[in-house]
Amino acid sequence: MKRKVQDVQKQHNRQPQRRATPNFRRKMQGVMGCLLLATTPAMAEVEWDFSGFASIGAGKLSNDTLEFMDYTGDEWSMDSDSALALQAIMQTGDRWSVTGQVLAKGFTFGEYSPYEPRLEWLFASYELTPELRVRGGRLRLPYFMYSESIEIGYSYPWVRPPIEMYANFLEPFANFDGVDLTLQKAIGEFDNEFKVFAGSAEAEYRGREVDVEKTTGLAALTRWNEFTFRYCYSWNRMSIYDPDPDIVAAMDGYRLAEQFATAANIPGAEIFGDIADTLRLDSKVYQYHGFGAQWEHGPWTVIAEKLATQGPGKQFSFENDGWYVTVAHQIDAWMPYVSVGEYRSEMDPKINRRILASYEVIGPGIAALDDLRTRTMASISDLSVYHRSTTLGIRYDFHSNAALKLEAEYFSFKSTGQMLFDGSEEEPDHVIATSIVVDVVF
Amino acid sequence: MNKIKPINKIRKALLPLLLGGGLCLSAHADLVVVVHPSNPVANLSEEEVRRIFMGRMRLFPQGEASIEAVDQEETRPEFAKFYEAISGLTPAKLKRQRASYLFSGKGRLPASLPDDAAVLDYVANHPGGIGYVTRDQIDTRVKAVLAISE
C-alpha cells in the first residue's frame, strides 16, 4: 500500500494539478478590497521600493532508492533549493503601506508547477500607533523563527532551514489569507513583539488537499541583550482530503464491512465505520506549539527551535515533535556551522488498537477484509516516523549581496519519513544529502 | 547651505593635516542623529534609535508622525559605525538581519544616501526625516536628538 501511495505522491509531485477552489475568487476579492482601501488615502506622497532575492542550488543523495524533494542518488538536480522572488513595497506618508511579493520556486510539495509564480505576500499595513500595526491580505503564518524569511537563503546560515523543525508537512501552513495585529513594546531591557493572527489557508500537500478552514494563534518574541526568545501557538480547524484510490478503496471496504456486520446483527459493527473515519480528517482541530531561542555573541550564533503538534485524537490524528540546535561561527567572510536535530511523527495509537479490536467483531477468515486490515496497519506504522540528522556546512559571503553555501547532512532513520523511498530493495537506515547553493539579494 | 559646503570641504582637507597622521576625519568623529526642526521630538534614546533603524518603530514617539529614516551607503564608515553602535551586530550579521527584515513583510529599509550632505538635505526637506551624520557636519536646518560616541 505504501509503495502505491508513494507512486501516487510522485505523480502528484511531477504533474501538479491546478485546483480552482471555490473560495479563491472570494479571497482575491478580499485582497483587492484591502488594496483599494490602502491605495485610496495614498494620494499624498507615494514611495516605491523594488527588490528581490534568488537562490540557485544543486543537490544529490548518497542512496539511489530515496528521494528528498527532487534530490535523488542518480544525479545532481537543481530545483529543490532554487527560487526567485520579486517584491514591491508602496509606502505613503500617512501610515499606510502595501507589500507584494511573487515567488517562483523550483520545487514544492504543493499544487504549483516548478517555477510557477505564486503570491507569497500581498497585504496592506497600517500603523495604528508607534507600537501597534495591523496587516490584512495574504500573509505568512509565524510558526518559526525564520517563518517569514524561509525562502530567503541569504538571511540564514544553512542551505535550507532544518527539516526537523521546518517540516515538509507544514508546507500547507506557510501562507494564510487573513489579518494580524503586531504590538512592539519595550518593557525595561526586554524588546518585545506580540502578534495575534486569524485567517484561513488552502493548499495541496503531496496530492492531498489540505483545507485550513480557520487558523488563529499568537506569536510572542522578546529580545534581551544578545538573546532572542520566541513562542508561537496556533489553533487550526482543518480538513484533509486524500484522493489516493487506495485510501478511497480502503474507506469503502470498511464501510462495506460495517454494513455487512450490521445486516448480520453482529454486535460492535460500528467499529468498522470508526476505522473508516480514521482515514479521513473532517473539520478537526490540530494545534501547534513552536519554541525558539537565538544567541548572538560576537562571531558566534546559536539557534535552537522545537515544535510540537497535537492531533484531534479522532479520525486521522498524528502528533509531531522536532527540534534542532545550530552553532555557527563567523570568521571574516566564512561561516562554518554544525547542526543536529531530531524529528518524530506518531500516528494516534488508538487507530491501530481499533483495528486489532475489530478482530473480535469479525475474526480472521475473510481474505479481503484481513488483507485490508493488515495493509492499513502497515501503512499506519509507515506514517510513524523517526529520524535524526547531523549537518556540517560552510557559508562564504563572496560578495556584499551574495553567499555560497556547501552542506552535507547525515540522516539516520527508523523510517525514511520526510524522504520518499522507492521500495526497490530493503529500506536504508541512513543517507547523506549533499547540497550547494548560491543566494543573492538585490 | 551653499555657504557651508565649501567651508566643510576646506575643514575636511585641513583637519587631517592638522592632526598630523593623515587620519580620516569622518571615521573618527562622533555621529549625531538628526531630525527635521519641526519634529516635536526633543531627544531620542539609543534604544528608540535602534528600534527606528532596525524597523521596529514606524511613527515618532511624540507627535506620531511617520518616520522616514535614511542611511548612508553601506560602504561609508558612518554606516558601519552607526550600526555597530546601535545594534552591536557584526557587519555580516547585520546584513543578514536586514535582508530578512526587508523580505519578510516587515517594511522598507532606510533609503541609502551618498554622504552627510545628502542626509542633511533629506532631513531638512522631510518633516518625518531622520538620519545620522558626523557631528561637525551638522547645520541649523536640522535638529540633533542623540549623540553617538565611539
CSV table of C-alpha atoms in Angstrom, one decimal, chain A residues 45 47-49 51-53 87 89 91-95 99 101 121 123 127-131 133 135 148-149 152 154-156 184-186 191 193 223 296-301 330 335 395 397 400-401 441-442, chain B residues 47 50-51 54-70 74-75 87-111 122 125-127:
chain,number,residue,atom,x,y,z
A,45,GLU,CA,3.2,61.1,-1.3
A,47,GLU,CA,7.2,56.0,-2.5
A,48,TRP,CA,8.0,52.7,-4.2
A,49,ASP,CA,10.7,50.2,-3.3
A,51,SER,CA,13.8,44.5,-4.6
A,52,GLY,CA,14.3,40.7,-4.9
A,53,PHE,CA,16.2,37.7,-4.0
A,87,GLN,CA,9.0,42.4,-4.2
A,89,ILE,CA,6.6,48.0,-1.3
A,91,GLN,CA,4.6,53.4,1.1
A,92,THR,CA,2.6,56.6,1.6
A,93,GLY,CA,3.5,59.3,4.1
A,94,ASP,CA,0.3,58.6,6.1
A,95,ARG,CA,0.9,55.3,7.9
A,99,THR,CA,3.6,45.0,0.1
A,101,GLN,CA,5.9,39.6,-3.2
A,121,TRP,CA,2.7,38.2,0.3
A,123,PHE,CA,-1.1,42.9,2.2
A,127,GLU,CA,0.3,51.9,11.8
A,128,LEU,CA,-2.3,52.5,14.4
A,129,THR,CA,0.2,53.9,16.9
A,130,PRO,CA,4.0,53.9,17.1
A,131,GLU,CA,3.7,50.5,18.7
A,133,ARG,CA,0.4,47.7,13.4
A,135,ARG,CA,-2.0,44.0,8.4
A,148,GLU,CA,8.8,34.9,7.4
A,149,SER,CA,12.2,34.6,5.7
A,152,ILE,CA,15.4,34.0,1.7
A,154,TYR,CA,20.7,34.8,2.2
A,155,SER,CA,19.2,35.6,5.6
A,156,TYR,CA,20.2,32.3,7.4
A,184,GLN,CA,6.1,46.3,19.6
A,185,LYS,CA,6.6,47.1,23.2
A,186,ALA,CA,9.8,47.5,25.2
A,191,ASP,CA,12.3,44.5,23.5
A,193,GLU,CA,6.9,41.8,20.0
A,223,ARG,CA,14.9,40.3,22.6
A,296,GLU,CA,24.2,36.3,19.0
A,297,HIS,CA,27.6,36.6,20.8
A,298,GLY,CA,30.3,38.4,18.7
A,299,PRO,CA,31.2,36.0,15.9
A,300,TRP,CA,29.1,33.2,17.4
A,301,THR,CA,25.4,32.4,16.6
A,330,GLN,CA,31.8,33.8,11.6
A,335,MET,CA,30.9,30.9,8.5
A,395,ARG,CA,28.8,29.7,4.2
A,397,ASP,CA,30.0,35.6,1.6
A,400,SER,CA,28.3,42.0,-0.2
A,401,ASN,CA,24.9,40.7,-1.7
A,441,VAL,CA,19.6,39.7,-2.7
A,442,PHE,CA,19.1,42.6,-5.0
B,47,GLU,CA,17.0,52.2,22.3
B,50,ARG,CA,17.8,51.3,17.4
B,51,ARG,CA,14.1,50.5,17.1
B,54,MET,CA,16.0,48.2,12.8
B,55,GLY,CA,12.4,48.8,11.6
B,56,ARG,CA,10.7,48.2,14.9
B,57,MET,CA,9.1,51.6,15.2
B,58,ARG,CA,7.5,53.5,12.4
B,59,LEU,CA,6.0,56.5,14.0
B,60,PHE,CA,7.8,59.1,16.2
B,61,PRO,CA,7.1,58.6,19.9
B,62,GLN,CA,5.8,62.1,20.2
B,63,GLY,CA,3.5,63.6,17.6
B,64,GLU,CA,3.2,60.2,15.9
B,65,ALA,CA,4.5,61.4,12.5
B,66,SER,CA,5.5,58.7,10.0
B,67,ILE,CA,9.2,58.0,10.2
B,68,GLU,CA,11.3,58.4,7.0
B,69,ALA,CA,14.7,57.1,8.0
B,70,VAL,CA,17.7,57.4,5.7
B,74,GLU,CA,26.9,50.7,3.2
B,75,THR,CA,30.5,51.4,2.2
B,87,SER,CA,22.8,47.1,17.1
B,88,GLY,CA,26.1,45.5,18.4
B,89,LEU,CA,25.9,43.1,15.4
B,90,THR,CA,28.9,42.3,13.2
B,91,PRO,CA,28.6,43.7,9.6
B,92,ALA,CA,27.8,40.2,8.2
B,93,LYS,CA,25.1,39.5,10.8
B,94,LEU,CA,23.6,42.9,10.3
B,95,LYS,CA,23.5,42.3,6.5
B,96,ARG,CA,21.6,39.0,7.1
B,97,GLN,CA,19.2,40.6,9.5
B,98,ARG,CA,18.4,43.4,7.2
B,99,ALA,CA,17.8,41.1,4.2
B,100,SER,CA,15.5,39.0,6.4
B,101,TYR,CA,13.7,42.1,7.5
B,102,LEU,CA,13.2,43.5,4.0
B,103,PHE,CA,11.7,40.4,2.5
B,104,SER,CA,9.6,39.2,5.4
B,105,GLY,CA,6.8,41.7,5.2
B,106,LYS,CA,8.0,44.0,8.0
B,107,GLY,CA,8.6,47.1,5.9
B,108,ARG,CA,11.2,49.0,4.0
B,109,LEU,CA,14.9,49.5,4.8
B,110,PRO,CA,16.0,53.2,5.2
B,111,ALA,CA,16.8,54.8,1.9
B,122,TYR,CA,17.0,65.0,3.0
B,125,ASN,CA,13.3,68.7,3.5
B,126,HIS,CA,11.3,65.9,5.1
B,127,PRO,CA,9.3,66.6,8.3
